[in-house]
Amino acid sequence: MRARTSTVLAASLVLALAAGPLAAPAFAAAPPSPNASATSSPGHGTGSTDGTDVLDEDALRAAVDAVPNQHATAALVRVGATGGTWRDTWRGSGGVRDLASERPAVANARFRAGSITKVVTAATVLRLAAQGRVDLDAPVQRYLPDLFTPEFRLPISVRQLLNHTSGIQAGDSLGDDFAEVYAHRFDTLTPQRVAASAIAKGPEFDPGDQQRYLNINYTVLGLLIEKVTGRTYAAEATRLVLRPAGMRHTYFPGTDPRIRGPHNRGYQKVERPDGTTKLVDVTEWNQADRWAAGDMISTTADLERLLTELFGGRIVPQPQLEEMFTTPAGLPEATRSAGLEYQKAGGQIFWGKSGSRYGYSALIGGTRDLSRTLVHSVNSTDAKSAERNPVVDGITAAALK
């Protein structure tokens, strides 16, 4: 899940991909929110075999009730525990829809899923591989000959794009810090321009020598999908992944800066010249440059379906599904596979992915056998920070008790 028990387990399950903010308060920390709501529904099975609930409802409710505070304005959480014939589930939401009205957060809200988009992109490529339309061992230069320059003399396999060992450098963006990218939030930077700018820099390292997590790998995969199928990335990802998974409320916004449908507004903490902070509304944002690497809007229910249908083998067939649970050979420190990342925690291995865009942090993950699953969306006030977010840590710790 993102850059990066009990509390140690929380940090592990977040899988180091979206550690959130430890930021100066933008408004006073609130007591447990009267707007929070939570439900426990142990009966798709009936709880554990001895009739007790496995999940710690009190801890989960306390974690959700902690918002709004200086770290997050809303939180949506879905947790599942399964064993034998039983399943224990918990659903909760807390915080506010927006700071102006302080209405309760929308429990079924849509949000920016960020890099969780990569899970869908990887699954799309793997389904095309299962159909014989993509060869994972073939060089991407064969599929996109007009993209690569002679500097890329060594072949880069499709698999190396999937597991971030390609050596392609990061492409251009619309700025280097929040103030700069915020000023350009309604501008369009096409994925084609991003890819071309990355290739123009030449390779950073030989393919397979290192694992370096970069969006550009999945931008190139999006171009590959379009070249192979003759259809748009959004159309193919919807056909091959979203529809089979039953993700009816998930879509790719393209250049539309809005979040269509019910949603909770996102905010970014910004420091004023006098050292105080304010929260800037970042809900509307054209994120077309993130494309196949991070421009998906979804719900916690849809992401839970993605997790369970994918891990259950109902989207990507064997043996291609094994690519999502296999890290690159020869790199013992590598933790990333095709679309996922793993962490060992509490004697178990958790696979998943996190994502963040300004105002929004999200996570999907669980054990491969789905005995424990976690999906959350947290409206973090500093979602792109490298620091840990105590709201995210609290939710994860409570979910994995």
Coordinates of C-alpha atoms in Angstrom, one line a residue:
M1 CA 0.0 0.0 0.0
R2 CA 1.9 3.6 0.2
A3 CA 5.4 4.7 1.5
R4 CA 5.6 2.7 3.9
T5 CA 1.5 -4.3 15.9
S6 CA -0.7 -2.6 17.2
T7 CA 0.8 0.6 15.9
V8 CA 3.8 -0.9 14.2
L9 CA 1.4 -3.1 12.2
A10 CA -0.4 0.0 11.1
A11 CA 2.6 1.4 9.5
S12 CA 3.4 -1.9 7.8
L13 CA -0.1 -2.3 6.3
V14 CA -0.1 1.1 4.9
L15 CA 2.8 -0.5 2.8
A16 CA 4.8 2.7 2.8
L17 CA 3.0 4.2 -0.2
A18 CA 0.9 7.0 1.3
A19 CA 2.1 8.0 4.7
G20 CA 0.1 11.1 5.5
P21 CA 0.6 14.3 7.4
L22 CA 2.0 15.2 10.8
A23 CA 1.1 18.8 10.2
A24 CA 0.6 22.0 12.2
P25 CA -3.1 22.2 13.1
A26 CA -5.2 24.1 10.6
F27 CA -8.1 24.2 13.0
A28 CA -8.5 23.1 16.6
A29 CA -8.6 19.4 17.2
A30 CA -12.1 18.3 17.7
P31 CA -13.5 15.8 20.3
P32 CA -15.1 12.6 19.0
S33 CA -17.3 13.8 16.1
P34 CA -21.1 13.8 16.6
N35 CA -21.2 13.4 12.8
A36 CA -19.4 10.0 12.9
S37 CA -21.4 6.9 12.0
A38 CA -20.3 3.3 12.1
T39 CA -21.9 0.0 11.6
S40 CA -20.8 -3.6 12.2
S41 CA -22.3 -6.3 10.0
P42 CA -20.9 -9.7 11.0
G43 CA -23.5 -11.5 9.1
H44 CA -22.6 -12.3 5.6
G45 CA -21.3 -15.2 7.7
T46 CA -22.1 -14.9 11.4
G47 CA -18.9 -13.7 13.1
S48 CA -16.4 -16.1 14.4
T49 CA -17.0 -19.8 15.1
D50 CA -17.6 -19.1 18.8
G51 CA -20.2 -16.5 18.1
T52 CA -18.0 -13.4 19.0
D53 CA -17.0 -10.7 16.6
V54 CA -13.4 -10.8 15.5
L55 CA -13.0 -7.1 14.7
D56 CA -12.5 -4.6 17.4
E57 CA -15.6 -2.3 16.9
D58 CA -14.7 0.0 19.8
A59 CA -11.2 0.6 18.4
L60 CA -12.5 1.1 14.9
R61 CA -15.2 3.5 16.0
A62 CA -12.7 5.5 18.1
A63 CA -10.3 5.8 15.1
V64 CA -13.2 7.1 12.9
D65 CA -14.5 9.4 15.6
A66 CA -11.1 11.1 15.7
V67 CA -12.0 13.2 12.6
P68 CA -12.3 16.0 11.9
N69 CA -9.0 17.1 13.3
Q70 CA -5.8 18.8 12.0
H71 CA -4.8 15.7 10.1
A72 CA -8.1 14.8 8.2
T73 CA -11.6 16.2 7.6
A74 CA -13.3 12.9 6.8
A75 CA -12.7 9.1 6.9
L76 CA -14.5 6.2 5.3
V77 CA -13.5 2.7 6.4
R78 CA -14.4 -0.9 5.4
V79 CA -12.8 -3.9 7.2
G80 CA -13.4 -7.6 6.8
A81 CA -12.2 -10.7 8.6
T82 CA -12.9 -14.2 7.2
G83 CA -12.3 -17.7 8.4
G84 CA -13.9 -21.0 7.4
T85 CA -17.7 -20.3 7.0
W86 CA -17.8 -17.0 8.8
R87 CA -17.1 -13.4 7.9
D88 CA -17.1 -10.4 10.2
T89 CA -17.3 -7.0 8.6
W90 CA -17.3 -3.4 9.8
R91 CA -18.3 -0.2 8.0
G92 CA -17.7 3.3 9.3
S93 CA -17.6 6.9 8.4
G94 CA -16.7 10.1 10.2
G95 CA -15.9 13.7 9.8
V96 CA -17.6 16.3 7.7
R97 CA -18.6 16.7 4.1
D98 CA -17.1 20.2 3.9
L99 CA -15.8 22.7 6.4
A100 CA -18.3 25.5 5.6
S101 CA -21.4 23.5 6.4
E102 CA -20.0 20.9 8.7
R103 CA -22.6 18.4 7.5
P104 CA -21.7 14.8 8.2
A105 CA -19.4 13.1 5.7
V106 CA -21.1 11.2 2.9
A107 CA -20.6 7.5 3.7
N108 CA -20.8 6.4 0.1
A109 CA -18.7 9.3 -1.2
R110 CA -16.6 9.2 -4.4
F111 CA -13.0 10.3 -4.0
R112 CA -9.7 10.4 -5.9
A113 CA -8.1 7.0 -5.5
G114 CA -4.7 8.1 -6.7
S115 CA -2.2 5.4 -7.4
I116 CA -4.7 2.6 -6.6
T117 CA -5.4 3.2 -10.3
K118 CA -2.2 1.2 -10.9
V119 CA -3.9 -1.9 -9.7
V120 CA -6.5 -1.5 -12.4
T121 CA -3.9 -0.8 -15.0
A122 CA -1.9 -3.8 -14.1
A123 CA -5.0 -6.0 -14.1
T124 CA -5.9 -4.7 -17.6
V125 CA -2.4 -5.5 -19.0
L126 CA -2.5 -9.0 -17.4
R127 CA -5.9 -9.7 -18.9
L128 CA -4.5 -8.7 -22.3
A129 CA -1.6 -11.1 -21.6
A130 CA -4.0 -13.9 -20.8
Q131 CA -5.7 -13.3 -24.1
G132 CA -2.4 -13.5 -25.9
R133 CA -2.5 -9.8 -27.0
V134 CA 0.5 -8.8 -24.8
D135 CA 3.7 -10.7 -24.1
L136 CA 5.0 -9.8 -20.7
D137 CA 8.6 -10.8 -21.8
A138 CA 8.5 -8.7 -25.0
P139 CA 10.2 -5.3 -25.1
V140 CA 7.9 -2.4 -24.8
Q141 CA 9.9 -0.9 -27.7
R142 CA 8.2 -3.4 -29.9
Y143 CA 4.8 -2.1 -29.0
L144 CA 5.7 1.6 -29.0
P145 CA 8.6 2.0 -31.4
D146 CA 7.9 5.7 -32.0
L147 CA 8.2 6.6 -28.3
F148 CA 11.7 5.4 -27.6
T149 CA 15.0 7.0 -28.6
P150 CA 18.2 5.2 -29.4
E151 CA 19.5 5.9 -25.9
F152 CA 17.2 3.1 -24.8
R153 CA 19.4 0.5 -26.4
L154 CA 18.5 -2.3 -23.9
P155 CA 15.1 -3.8 -24.2
I156 CA 12.6 -3.0 -21.5
S157 CA 10.1 -5.8 -21.0
V158 CA 6.4 -5.2 -20.2
R159 CA 6.9 -7.0 -17.0
Q160 CA 9.6 -4.5 -16.0
L161 CA 7.2 -1.7 -16.5
L162 CA 4.7 -3.5 -14.3
N163 CA 7.1 -4.0 -11.4
H164 CA 8.9 -0.6 -11.7
T165 CA 12.3 -1.9 -12.8
S166 CA 12.3 -0.3 -16.3
G167 CA 14.9 2.4 -15.6
I168 CA 12.7 5.1 -17.3
Q169 CA 13.0 8.4 -15.6
A170 CA 10.1 10.5 -14.3
G171 CA 8.4 12.7 -16.8
D172 CA 7.5 16.4 -16.6
S173 CA 4.8 17.7 -14.2
L174 CA 3.1 21.1 -13.8
G175 CA 5.2 22.1 -10.8
D176 CA 7.6 21.1 -8.1
D177 CA 5.6 22.2 -5.0
F178 CA 2.0 22.6 -4.0
A179 CA 1.8 26.4 -4.7
E180 CA 3.1 25.8 -8.3
V181 CA 0.9 22.8 -9.2
Y182 CA -2.1 24.4 -7.5
A183 CA -1.8 27.4 -9.8
H184 CA -2.0 25.1 -12.8
R185 CA -4.7 22.8 -11.4
F186 CA -7.1 23.4 -14.3
D187 CA -4.4 23.1 -17.0
T188 CA -4.0 19.9 -19.1
L189 CA -0.7 18.0 -19.3
T190 CA -1.3 15.1 -21.5
P191 CA 0.2 11.6 -20.7
Q192 CA 1.7 11.6 -24.2
R193 CA 3.7 14.8 -23.3
V194 CA 4.7 13.2 -19.9
A195 CA 5.9 10.1 -21.6
A196 CA 7.8 12.0 -24.3
S197 CA 9.6 14.2 -21.7
A198 CA 10.6 11.1 -19.7
I199 CA 12.1 9.3 -22.7
A200 CA 13.9 12.4 -23.7
K201 CA 15.9 12.2 -20.5
G202 CA 17.3 8.8 -21.4
P203 CA 17.4 5.8 -19.0
E204 CA 18.4 6.2 -15.4
F205 CA 19.6 2.6 -15.0
D206 CA 19.7 -0.6 -17.0
P207 CA 16.4 -2.5 -17.0
G208 CA 16.1 -4.9 -14.1
D209 CA 19.0 -3.5 -12.1
Q210 CA 16.8 -1.6 -9.6
Q211 CA 13.3 -1.2 -8.5
R212 CA 12.2 2.5 -8.4
Y213 CA 8.6 3.3 -8.0
L214 CA 7.5 5.9 -10.6
N215 CA 4.3 6.9 -12.2
I216 CA 5.9 6.9 -15.7
N217 CA 6.0 3.1 -15.8
Y218 CA 2.2 3.0 -15.7
T219 CA 1.8 6.0 -18.1
V220 CA 3.7 4.0 -20.7
L221 CA 1.5 0.9 -19.9
G222 CA -1.5 3.1 -20.6
L223 CA -0.1 4.0 -24.0
L224 CA 0.7 0.3 -24.6
I225 CA -3.0 -0.7 -23.8
E226 CA -4.2 1.9 -26.3
K227 CA -1.8 0.8 -29.0
V228 CA -2.6 -2.9 -28.6
T229 CA -6.4 -2.5 -28.4
G230 CA -7.1 0.5 -30.6
R231 CA -9.3 1.8 -27.8
T232 CA -8.9 4.4 -25.1
Y233 CA -7.3 3.4 -21.8
A234 CA -10.5 4.3 -19.9
A235 CA -12.6 2.1 -22.2
E236 CA -10.4 -1.0 -21.9
A237 CA -9.8 -0.6 -18.2
T238 CA -13.6 -0.3 -17.7
R239 CA -14.3 -3.3 -20.0
L240 CA -11.7 -5.6 -18.6
V241 CA -11.6 -4.7 -14.9
L242 CA -14.2 -2.3 -13.6
R243 CA -17.3 -4.1 -15.1
P244 CA -16.1 -7.6 -14.2
A245 CA -15.4 -6.4 -10.6
G246 CA -18.9 -4.7 -10.3
M247 CA -17.3 -1.3 -9.8
R248 CA -20.4 0.7 -10.9
H249 CA -19.4 4.0 -9.2
T250 CA -15.8 4.1 -10.4
Y251 CA -14.7 6.1 -13.5
F252 CA -11.7 8.0 -15.1
P253 CA -12.4 11.7 -15.2
G254 CA -9.8 12.7 -17.8
T255 CA -9.6 16.5 -18.1
D256 CA -12.8 17.0 -16.0
P257 CA -11.7 18.7 -12.7
R258 CA -14.8 17.8 -10.9
I259 CA -15.7 14.7 -8.8
R260 CA -19.1 13.7 -10.2
G261 CA -21.7 12.3 -7.7
P262 CA -21.7 12.5 -3.9
H263 CA -18.3 13.4 -2.4
N264 CA -16.6 14.9 0.5
R265 CA -14.4 18.0 -0.2
G266 CA -10.7 17.7 0.0
Y267 CA -8.3 20.2 1.6
Q268 CA -4.6 20.9 1.7
K269 CA -2.9 22.6 4.7
V270 CA -0.9 25.7 3.6
E271 CA 1.3 27.7 5.8
R272 CA 0.8 31.5 5.9
P273 CA 3.7 34.0 6.0
D274 CA 3.0 34.6 9.7
G275 CA 3.5 30.9 10.5
T276 CA -0.2 30.0 11.0
T277 CA -1.9 27.6 8.6
K278 CA -5.0 27.6 6.5
L279 CA -6.9 24.8 4.6
V280 CA -7.2 25.3 0.9
D281 CA -10.0 23.5 -1.0
V282 CA -8.4 21.2 -3.6
T283 CA -11.5 19.2 -4.6
E284 CA -11.6 20.4 -8.2
W285 CA -8.4 19.5 -10.1
N286 CA -7.6 18.4 -13.6
Q287 CA -5.3 15.4 -13.1
A288 CA -5.1 14.1 -16.6
D289 CA -1.4 13.8 -16.4
R290 CA -1.7 11.0 -13.8
W291 CA -3.9 9.0 -16.2
A292 CA -3.2 5.2 -16.0
A293 CA -0.9 5.8 -13.0
G294 CA -3.3 7.7 -10.8
D295 CA -6.4 9.4 -12.2
M296 CA -9.3 7.2 -11.0
I297 CA -12.3 8.2 -8.9
S298 CA -13.9 5.5 -6.9
T299 CA -15.7 4.5 -3.6
T300 CA -14.7 2.3 -0.7
A301 CA -17.4 -0.2 -1.7
D302 CA -16.0 -0.4 -5.2
L303 CA -12.4 -0.7 -4.1
E304 CA -13.4 -3.5 -1.7
R305 CA -15.0 -5.3 -4.7
L306 CA -11.8 -4.8 -6.7
L307 CA -9.7 -6.3 -3.8
T308 CA -11.9 -9.3 -3.2
E309 CA -12.6 -10.1 -6.9
L310 CA -9.0 -9.6 -7.9
F311 CA -7.5 -11.7 -5.1
G312 CA -10.2 -14.3 -5.6
G313 CA -9.1 -14.9 -9.2
R314 CA -12.3 -13.6 -10.8
I315 CA -10.7 -10.8 -12.8
V316 CA -7.2 -11.9 -13.8
P317 CA -6.8 -15.7 -14.5
Q318 CA -3.9 -17.9 -13.5
P319 CA -1.0 -17.9 -14.2
Q320 CA -1.1 -14.1 -14.9
L321 CA -2.5 -13.4 -11.4
E322 CA 0.8 -14.7 -10.0
E323 CA 2.5 -11.6 -11.5
M324 CA 0.6 -9.5 -8.9
F325 CA 2.1 -11.6 -6.0
T326 CA 5.6 -11.9 -7.4
T327 CA 8.4 -9.5 -6.9
P328 CA 11.3 -9.2 -9.4
A329 CA 14.0 -11.9 -9.3
G330 CA 17.5 -10.9 -8.3
L331 CA 16.3 -7.9 -6.2
P332 CA 15.9 -9.3 -2.7
E333 CA 14.9 -5.9 -1.2
A334 CA 12.1 -5.3 -3.8
T335 CA 8.6 -5.2 -2.3
R336 CA 6.6 -4.3 -5.4
S337 CA 5.0 -6.6 -7.9
A338 CA 2.6 -5.9 -10.8
G339 CA 0.4 -3.2 -9.4
L340 CA 0.8 -4.2 -5.7
E341 CA 3.2 -4.1 -2.9
Y342 CA 3.7 -6.3 0.1
Q343 CA 4.7 -5.9 3.7
K344 CA 5.2 -8.5 6.4
A345 CA 3.3 -7.7 9.6
G346 CA 2.3 -9.6 12.7
G347 CA 3.4 -12.9 11.1
Q348 CA 1.3 -12.3 8.0
I349 CA 2.0 -11.0 4.5
F350 CA -0.3 -8.1 3.4
W351 CA -0.6 -7.2 -0.3
G352 CA -2.2 -3.9 -1.4
K353 CA -1.8 -0.4 -2.7
S354 CA -2.3 3.1 -1.5
G355 CA -2.8 6.3 -3.4
S356 CA -2.9 10.0 -2.7
R357 CA -3.8 13.2 -4.4
Y358 CA -4.0 16.5 -2.7
G359 CA -7.0 16.3 -0.3
Y360 CA -7.4 12.5 -0.6
S361 CA -5.6 9.4 0.7
A362 CA -6.8 5.9 0.0
L363 CA -5.8 2.3 0.7
I364 CA -6.8 -1.2 -0.3
G365 CA -5.0 -4.3 1.1
G366 CA -5.3 -7.6 2.8
T367 CA -3.9 -11.1 3.0
R368 CA -3.9 -13.1 -0.2
D369 CA -6.5 -15.4 1.2
L370 CA -8.7 -12.4 2.1
S371 CA -8.8 -13.5 5.8
R372 CA -8.3 -9.8 6.7
T373 CA -9.1 -6.9 4.4
L374 CA -9.0 -3.1 4.8
V375 CA -10.2 -0.3 2.5
H376 CA -10.2 3.3 3.5
S377 CA -10.4 6.8 2.2
V378 CA -9.1 9.6 4.4
N379 CA -9.5 13.2 3.5
S380 CA -6.0 14.1 4.6
T381 CA -5.0 17.7 5.1
D382 CA -1.5 17.0 3.8
A383 CA -2.0 13.9 1.6
K384 CA 1.3 14.2 -0.3
S385 CA 3.5 14.6 2.8
A386 CA 6.2 12.0 3.5
E387 CA 5.3 12.1 7.2
R388 CA 3.0 9.6 8.7
N389 CA -0.7 10.5 9.3
P390 CA -1.9 9.5 12.7
V391 CA -5.5 9.1 11.4
V392 CA -4.4 6.6 8.8
D393 CA -2.2 4.8 11.4
G394 CA -5.1 4.7 13.9
I395 CA -7.5 3.2 11.4
T396 CA -5.0 0.6 10.3
A397 CA -4.0 -0.4 13.8
A398 CA -7.6 -0.8 14.8
A399 CA -8.4 -2.8 11.6
L400 CA -5.6 -5.3 12.2
K401 CA -6.0 -5.9 16.0

